[in-house]
Amino acid sequence: MKPERIDLLIHNIGQLVTMKGSPGPRRGAEMSDTGTVSGGAVAIADGVIVAAGPEADVRQAVAGLRTERTLDAEGRLVTPGLVEPHTHLVHGGSREHEYHLKLQGVPYLDILAQGGGILSTVRATRAASEDQLYEKARKSLDLLMLFGATTVEAKSGYGLTLEDELKQLRVAKRLNETHPVELVSTFMGAHAVPEEYKGRSGEYVRLVIEEMLPEVKRQGLAEYCDVFCEHGVFSVEESRQILFAAKKLGFGLKLHADEIEPLGGARLAAELGCVSAEHLLAATDEGLRAMRDAGVIAVCLPATSFNLRAPHARARDMIDMGLAVALSTDYNPGSSPTESLQLVMTLACLNLGMTPEEVITAMTVNAACAIGRGDRIGSLEPGKQADLVLYNADNPAYLPYHFGINHVDTVIKRGEIVVSGGQIVQ
Ligand code: NIG
Ligand code: FE
């Protein structure tokens, strides 16, 4: 339907990365096709894209319509708003007190086994009020947005009691209602076995299945369920039980799979029809093939590998095998304390062997599909939500190339300018 007026016309765009194409994830060689046009424009009405493409075509498409506001992109690069499909956004405290252990080479799972790591953040999260959690998460969400994210997935998993998990999820809901960035909520009560259940993981799994999942569902506080399937955390069988119960209740499924040990998480994600599997550093070819055949998106987290000084996920092999890859910060206080998707761009190129084009695909349309939003966000096409980023750069390769700084100039969410000149618009 043609609108009566254009609310915002962005013109004089240098390179416009549209990502136009199928609303589904782009696999293998398709990840190189970013649908980029030179000399572009985007017309927006009611928070939705009316036209996007070469400027002459866009002007023709909106000819005769009143334009309320124009924005001169001054030759900048424009991409769809970045989609962050995997964070542990809401939590109390931080973990720099464990940094010396990490620097001495104490493994991540050993710190956890000693009651630190995730369990240290669980203590801080339980002790924090809902308002404190909200304030801390809001600051991180501001940073994610300043670095270009317009939609962010957020997991619980630092409460590990019914009440504390609900507290985290309520904070995510409130952020979604009050912050320009859109949040997608995931219940991750099976993130660690809490100290009070040490040695009784089976009982904790029962609590997750019988009490937490139904109550989270009843209150409508999460769309997805995720589990940390790892040696010493939740076994493949426990993960299967939890995700199976979640599926029956109607949750979408995700899995932290084969991060440190090749337990078979990738295969499990394929078997259960997870929308995505995360980490995958240790995934076998067989596991990856099963994911490909089942259409599970591989969410790679190169900042986590970097920060844990761990091996890297084989994103190059995954793409060459025909998988769809998405990228994320994994923002959390332990394995990846960073809100910068632009740092992730650099690490994905240098350490995962991805090209800048593949990286953009992984952070837009594929990330959108990893959170079930491929029909609404992730590309700049008529009818899609008007979420865009304008950079102080004129081509995609410049973003990972000039690293460690923020290239974002302007962020537009649902047609509203929310970041301008690199600052949040109040
Ligand atoms: O995705 N691997 C498990 N969970 C998080 C880390 C959480 C933490 O260390 O607090 C991750 O890396
Ligand atoms: Fe994670």
mmCIF file of C-alpha atoms in Angstrom, residues 74-239:
data_model
loop_
_atom_site.group_PDB
_atom_site.id
_atom_site.type_symbol
_atom_site.label_atom_id
_atom_site.label_comp_id
_atom_site.label_asym_id
_atom_site.label_seq_id
_atom_site.Cartn_x
_atom_site.Cartn_y
_atom_site.Cartn_z
ATOM 1 C CA GLU A 74 26.993 12.584 2.755
ATOM 2 C CA GLY A 75 28.261 9.500 0.923
ATOM 3 C CA ARG A 76 28.278 7.266 3.978
ATOM 4 C CA LEU A 77 27.959 3.468 4.023
ATOM 5 C CA VAL A 78 24.505 2.320 5.166
ATOM 6 C CA THR A 79 23.545 -1.184 6.326
ATOM 7 C CA PRO A 80 20.451 -2.697 7.902
ATOM 8 C CA GLY A 81 20.456 -2.239 11.683
ATOM 9 C CA LEU A 82 22.781 -4.852 13.164
ATOM 10 C CA VAL A 83 21.031 -7.730 14.866
ATOM 11 C CA GLU A 84 22.657 -9.148 17.990
ATOM 12 C CA PRO A 85 21.302 -12.702 18.375
ATOM 13 C CA HIS A 86 23.025 -13.836 21.592
ATOM 14 C CA THR A 87 23.675 -11.897 24.799
ATOM 15 C CA HIS A 88 23.537 -12.457 28.536
ATOM 16 C CA LEU A 89 22.500 -8.817 28.918
ATOM 17 C CA VAL A 90 20.823 -8.765 32.319
ATOM 18 C CA HIS A 91 23.108 -9.604 35.236
ATOM 19 C CA GLY A 92 24.583 -8.209 38.433
ATOM 20 C CA GLY A 93 28.220 -7.344 39.051
ATOM 21 C CA SER A 94 31.307 -7.990 36.964
ATOM 22 C CA ARG A 95 34.197 -10.441 37.166
ATOM 23 C CA GLU A 96 37.453 -8.539 36.946
ATOM 24 C CA HIS A 97 38.363 -10.086 40.326
ATOM 25 C CA GLU A 98 38.855 -13.357 38.401
ATOM 26 C CA TYR A 99 40.946 -11.764 35.676
ATOM 27 C CA HIS A 100 44.286 -12.655 37.304
ATOM 28 C CA LEU A 101 43.250 -16.357 37.431
ATOM 29 C CA LYS A 102 42.346 -16.250 33.789
ATOM 30 C CA LEU A 103 45.623 -14.528 32.917
ATOM 31 C CA GLN A 104 47.506 -17.223 34.842
ATOM 32 C CA GLY A 105 45.861 -19.739 32.530
ATOM 33 C CA VAL A 106 43.238 -21.240 34.885
ATOM 34 C CA PRO A 107 40.634 -22.750 32.498
ATOM 35 C CA TYR A 108 37.132 -21.279 32.307
ATOM 36 C CA LEU A 109 35.464 -24.511 33.464
ATOM 37 C CA ASP A 110 37.888 -24.843 36.416
ATOM 38 C CA ILE A 111 36.944 -21.366 37.645
ATOM 39 C CA LEU A 112 33.287 -22.413 37.386
ATOM 40 C CA ALA A 113 33.954 -25.730 39.183
ATOM 41 C CA GLN A 114 35.510 -23.720 42.051
ATOM 42 C CA GLY A 115 32.269 -21.770 42.476
ATOM 43 C CA GLY A 116 33.428 -18.755 40.443
ATOM 44 C CA GLY A 117 32.615 -17.857 36.860
ATOM 45 C CA ILE A 118 28.896 -18.017 36.115
ATOM 46 C CA LEU A 119 28.231 -18.873 39.781
ATOM 47 C CA SER A 120 29.919 -15.666 40.911
ATOM 48 C CA THR A 121 27.576 -13.692 38.651
ATOM 49 C CA VAL A 122 24.641 -15.725 40.000
ATOM 50 C CA ARG A 123 25.429 -14.491 43.514
ATOM 51 C CA ALA A 124 25.655 -10.880 42.317
ATOM 52 C CA THR A 125 22.444 -11.186 40.301
ATOM 53 C CA ARG A 126 20.486 -12.689 43.175
ATOM 54 C CA ALA A 127 21.695 -9.889 45.463
ATOM 55 C CA ALA A 128 20.719 -7.119 43.021
ATOM 56 C CA SER A 129 17.331 -5.418 42.986
ATOM 57 C CA GLU A 130 15.279 -5.342 39.822
ATOM 58 C CA ASP A 131 16.001 -1.629 39.452
ATOM 59 C CA GLN A 132 19.745 -2.169 39.813
ATOM 60 C CA LEU A 133 19.677 -4.882 37.166
ATOM 61 C CA TYR A 134 17.639 -2.626 34.905
ATOM 62 C CA GLU A 135 20.053 0.315 35.234
ATOM 63 C CA LYS A 136 23.108 -1.819 34.546
ATOM 64 C CA ALA A 137 21.542 -3.585 31.558
ATOM 65 C CA ARG A 138 20.242 -0.290 30.175
ATOM 66 C CA LYS A 139 23.791 1.086 30.028
ATOM 67 C CA SER A 140 24.961 -1.985 28.107
ATOM 68 C CA LEU A 141 22.005 -1.754 25.785
ATOM 69 C CA ASP A 142 22.919 1.884 25.104
ATOM 70 C CA LEU A 143 26.427 0.723 24.171
ATOM 71 C CA LEU A 144 25.145 -2.068 21.951
ATOM 72 C CA MET A 145 23.002 0.524 20.151
ATOM 73 C CA LEU A 146 25.865 3.019 19.858
ATOM 74 C CA PHE A 147 27.861 0.234 18.172
ATOM 75 C CA GLY A 148 25.029 -0.340 15.688
ATOM 76 C CA ALA A 149 22.673 -2.965 17.161
ATOM 77 C CA THR A 150 18.965 -2.271 16.717
ATOM 78 C CA THR A 151 17.635 -5.646 17.947
ATOM 79 C CA VAL A 152 19.188 -7.686 20.748
ATOM 80 C CA GLU A 153 18.489 -11.136 22.128
ATOM 81 C CA ALA A 154 18.844 -11.381 25.919
ATOM 82 C CA LYS A 155 19.115 -14.553 27.992
ATOM 83 C CA SER A 156 18.350 -15.157 31.637
ATOM 84 C CA GLY A 157 20.486 -17.719 33.444
ATOM 85 C CA TYR A 158 22.104 -15.897 36.341
ATOM 86 C CA GLY A 159 19.156 -16.350 38.726
ATOM 87 C CA LEU A 160 18.845 -20.139 38.795
ATOM 88 C CA THR A 161 15.835 -20.009 41.117
ATOM 89 C CA LEU A 162 12.348 -19.506 39.753
ATOM 90 C CA GLU A 163 12.043 -16.048 41.343
ATOM 91 C CA ASP A 164 15.497 -14.854 40.293
ATOM 92 C CA GLU A 165 15.042 -16.086 36.724
ATOM 93 C CA LEU A 166 11.687 -14.297 36.527
ATOM 94 C CA LYS A 167 13.372 -11.164 37.915
ATOM 95 C CA GLN A 168 15.926 -11.173 35.083
ATOM 96 C CA LEU A 169 13.241 -11.804 32.472
ATOM 97 C CA ARG A 170 11.056 -8.991 33.825
ATOM 98 C CA VAL A 171 14.022 -6.624 33.457
ATOM 99 C CA ALA A 172 14.389 -7.642 29.801
ATOM 100 C CA LYS A 173 10.682 -7.055 29.276
ATOM 101 C CA ARG A 174 10.877 -3.601 30.843
ATOM 102 C CA LEU A 175 13.904 -2.719 28.702
ATOM 103 C CA ASN A 176 12.025 -3.803 25.609
ATOM 104 C CA GLU A 177 9.206 -1.461 26.571
ATOM 105 C CA THR A 178 11.375 1.533 27.453
ATOM 106 C CA HIS A 179 14.485 1.399 25.238
ATOM 107 C CA PRO A 180 14.591 2.073 21.483
ATOM 108 C CA VAL A 181 16.386 -1.238 20.909
ATOM 109 C CA GLU A 182 14.024 -4.173 20.554
ATOM 110 C CA LEU A 183 14.721 -7.158 22.822
ATOM 111 C CA VAL A 184 14.043 -10.825 22.204
ATOM 112 C CA SER A 185 13.950 -12.817 25.408
ATOM 113 C CA THR A 186 15.386 -16.267 26.065
ATOM 114 C CA PHE A 187 14.983 -18.358 29.216
ATOM 115 C CA MET A 188 18.274 -20.009 30.162
ATOM 116 C CA GLY A 189 17.602 -21.440 33.616
ATOM 117 C CA ALA A 190 19.907 -24.299 32.556
ATOM 118 C CA HIS A 191 22.998 -22.089 32.345
ATOM 119 C CA ALA A 192 24.754 -23.708 35.322
ATOM 120 C CA VAL A 193 23.909 -26.046 38.173
ATOM 121 C CA PRO A 194 23.443 -23.699 41.152
ATOM 122 C CA GLU A 195 25.639 -24.232 44.220
ATOM 123 C CA GLU A 196 22.729 -25.447 46.340
ATOM 124 C CA TYR A 197 22.174 -28.278 43.821
ATOM 125 C CA LYS A 198 25.856 -29.239 43.519
ATOM 126 C CA GLY A 199 26.072 -32.963 42.748
ATOM 127 C CA ARG A 200 22.284 -33.104 42.225
ATOM 128 C CA SER A 201 21.987 -31.809 38.701
ATOM 129 C CA GLY A 202 19.133 -34.222 37.980
ATOM 130 C CA GLU A 203 17.001 -32.533 40.643
ATOM 131 C CA TYR A 204 17.808 -29.117 39.247
ATOM 132 C CA VAL A 205 16.884 -30.290 35.745
ATOM 133 C CA ARG A 206 13.546 -31.410 37.161
ATOM 134 C CA LEU A 207 13.020 -27.968 38.722
ATOM 135 C CA VAL A 208 13.745 -26.315 35.379
ATOM 136 C CA ILE A 209 11.346 -28.618 33.541
ATOM 137 C CA GLU A 210 8.537 -28.862 36.042
ATOM 138 C CA GLU A 211 8.472 -25.397 37.600
ATOM 139 C CA MET A 212 10.513 -22.830 35.728
ATOM 140 C CA LEU A 213 9.598 -23.530 32.114
ATOM 141 C CA PRO A 214 5.812 -23.661 32.689
ATOM 142 C CA GLU A 215 5.831 -20.485 34.810
ATOM 143 C CA VAL A 216 7.988 -18.542 32.333
ATOM 144 C CA LYS A 217 5.582 -19.657 29.631
ATOM 145 C CA ARG A 218 2.510 -18.767 31.680
ATOM 146 C CA GLN A 219 3.841 -15.248 32.222
ATOM 147 C CA GLY A 220 4.866 -14.915 28.575
ATOM 148 C CA LEU A 221 8.357 -13.780 29.558
ATOM 149 C CA ALA A 222 10.474 -15.610 26.984
ATOM 150 C CA GLU A 223 10.244 -16.718 23.380
ATOM 151 C CA TYR A 224 13.228 -19.081 23.370
ATOM 152 C CA CYS A 225 14.835 -21.612 25.687
ATOM 153 C CA ASP A 226 18.607 -22.156 25.695
ATOM 154 C CA VAL A 227 20.816 -24.643 27.591
ATOM 155 C CA PHE A 228 24.570 -24.721 28.286
ATOM 156 C CA CYS A 229 25.383 -28.252 27.117
ATOM 157 C CA GLU A 230 28.937 -28.822 28.321
ATOM 158 C CA HIS A 231 31.100 -31.223 30.258
ATOM 159 C CA GLY A 232 30.463 -30.550 33.970
ATOM 160 C CA VAL A 233 27.414 -28.373 33.242
ATOM 161 C CA PHE A 234 24.426 -30.055 31.501
ATOM 162 C CA SER A 235 24.940 -33.336 29.680
ATOM 163 C CA VAL A 236 23.564 -34.054 26.222
ATOM 164 C CA GLU A 237 20.796 -36.138 27.791
ATOM 165 C CA GLU A 238 19.854 -33.420 30.318
ATOM 166 C CA SER A 239 19.919 -30.812 27.557
#
